[in-house]
Amino acid sequence: GGAVSMHCHQRKSAMFLPLSHGVVLKTLNANMGLCESITVDRGVFHSQANISEDDAYFLEYEFMGV
């Protein structure tokens, strides 16, 4: 599977909503399977990776947040 490079958003938070299995959300402190929605606060470094042999899908909502 593919991956998104590690990055952060200085001015906005991001919410991730999985649409399929196989997506892992990584931060500098943890790796977690994305099985329900999760919000990453602004300034938190994060990336996503597909650990499945199949295509993996998720929605990312970015918003001005705390």
Tab-separated table of C-alpha atoms in Angstrom:
chain	number	residue	atom	x	y	z
A	1	GLY	CA	0.000	0.000	0.000
A	2	GLY	CA	0.859	3.657	-0.181
A	3	ALA	CA	1.467	6.286	2.456
A	4	VAL	CA	1.255	10.013	3.089
A	5	SER	CA	4.430	11.701	4.340
A	6	MET	CA	4.671	12.813	7.973
A	7	HIS	CA	3.435	16.417	8.275
A	8	CYS	CA	1.493	18.788	10.512
A	9	HIS	CA	-0.974	21.618	10.058
A	10	GLN	CA	-0.053	24.727	12.041
A	11	ARG	CA	-3.442	26.426	11.769
A	12	LYS	CA	-5.980	23.632	11.488
A	13	SER	CA	-7.013	20.315	12.978
A	14	ALA	CA	-7.871	17.250	10.904
A	15	MET	CA	-10.475	14.540	11.369
A	16	PHE	CA	-10.057	11.181	9.659
A	17	LEU	CA	-13.004	8.919	8.881
A	18	PRO	CA	-12.179	5.417	7.598
A	19	LEU	CA	-14.198	4.092	4.677
A	20	SER	CA	-12.357	0.758	4.477
A	21	HIS	CA	-9.976	-1.429	6.467
A	22	GLY	CA	-6.201	-1.232	6.306
A	23	VAL	CA	-5.514	2.418	7.126
A	24	VAL	CA	-3.006	3.182	9.887
A	25	LEU	CA	-2.678	6.651	11.388
A	26	LYS	CA	0.827	7.409	12.603
A	27	THR	CA	2.008	10.211	14.879
A	28	LEU	CA	5.416	10.809	16.400
A	29	ASN	CA	4.188	8.998	19.541
A	30	ALA	CA	1.867	6.237	18.313
A	31	ASN	CA	0.593	4.080	15.454
A	32	MET	CA	-3.078	3.103	15.430
A	33	GLY	CA	-5.391	1.284	13.103
A	34	LEU	CA	-8.038	3.654	11.817
A	35	CYS	CA	-11.281	1.836	12.668
A	36	GLU	CA	-13.359	4.857	13.733
A	37	SER	CA	-13.101	8.606	13.294
A	38	ILE	CA	-10.254	10.364	15.055
A	39	THR	CA	-9.220	14.003	15.290
A	40	VAL	CA	-5.613	15.165	15.154
A	41	ASP	CA	-5.052	18.569	16.759
A	42	ARG	CA	-3.204	21.346	14.974
A	43	GLY	CA	0.563	21.098	15.298
A	44	VAL	CA	0.558	17.288	15.709
A	45	PHE	CA	2.747	15.515	13.154
A	46	HIS	CA	0.843	12.678	11.465
A	47	SER	CA	0.765	10.439	8.418
A	48	GLN	CA	-1.457	7.701	7.048
A	49	ALA	CA	-0.474	4.394	5.514
A	50	ASN	CA	-2.273	1.538	3.792
A	51	ILE	CA	-1.200	-1.784	5.321
A	52	SER	CA	-3.655	-3.787	3.237
A	53	GLU	CA	-3.054	-5.459	-0.101
A	54	ASP	CA	-6.365	-3.930	-1.206
A	55	ASP	CA	-7.094	-0.266	-1.808
A	56	ALA	CA	-7.864	1.646	1.381
A	57	TYR	CA	-10.080	4.713	1.636
A	58	PHE	CA	-10.650	7.420	4.230
A	59	LEU	CA	-11.997	10.957	4.359
A	60	GLU	CA	-9.956	13.779	5.818
A	61	TYR	CA	-11.735	16.894	7.062
A	62	GLU	CA	-9.526	19.862	7.869
A	63	PHE	CA	-10.930	22.646	10.015
A	64	MET	CA	-9.797	25.595	12.046
A	65	GLY	CA	-9.657	24.026	15.472
A	66	VAL	CA	-8.315	24.226	18.951
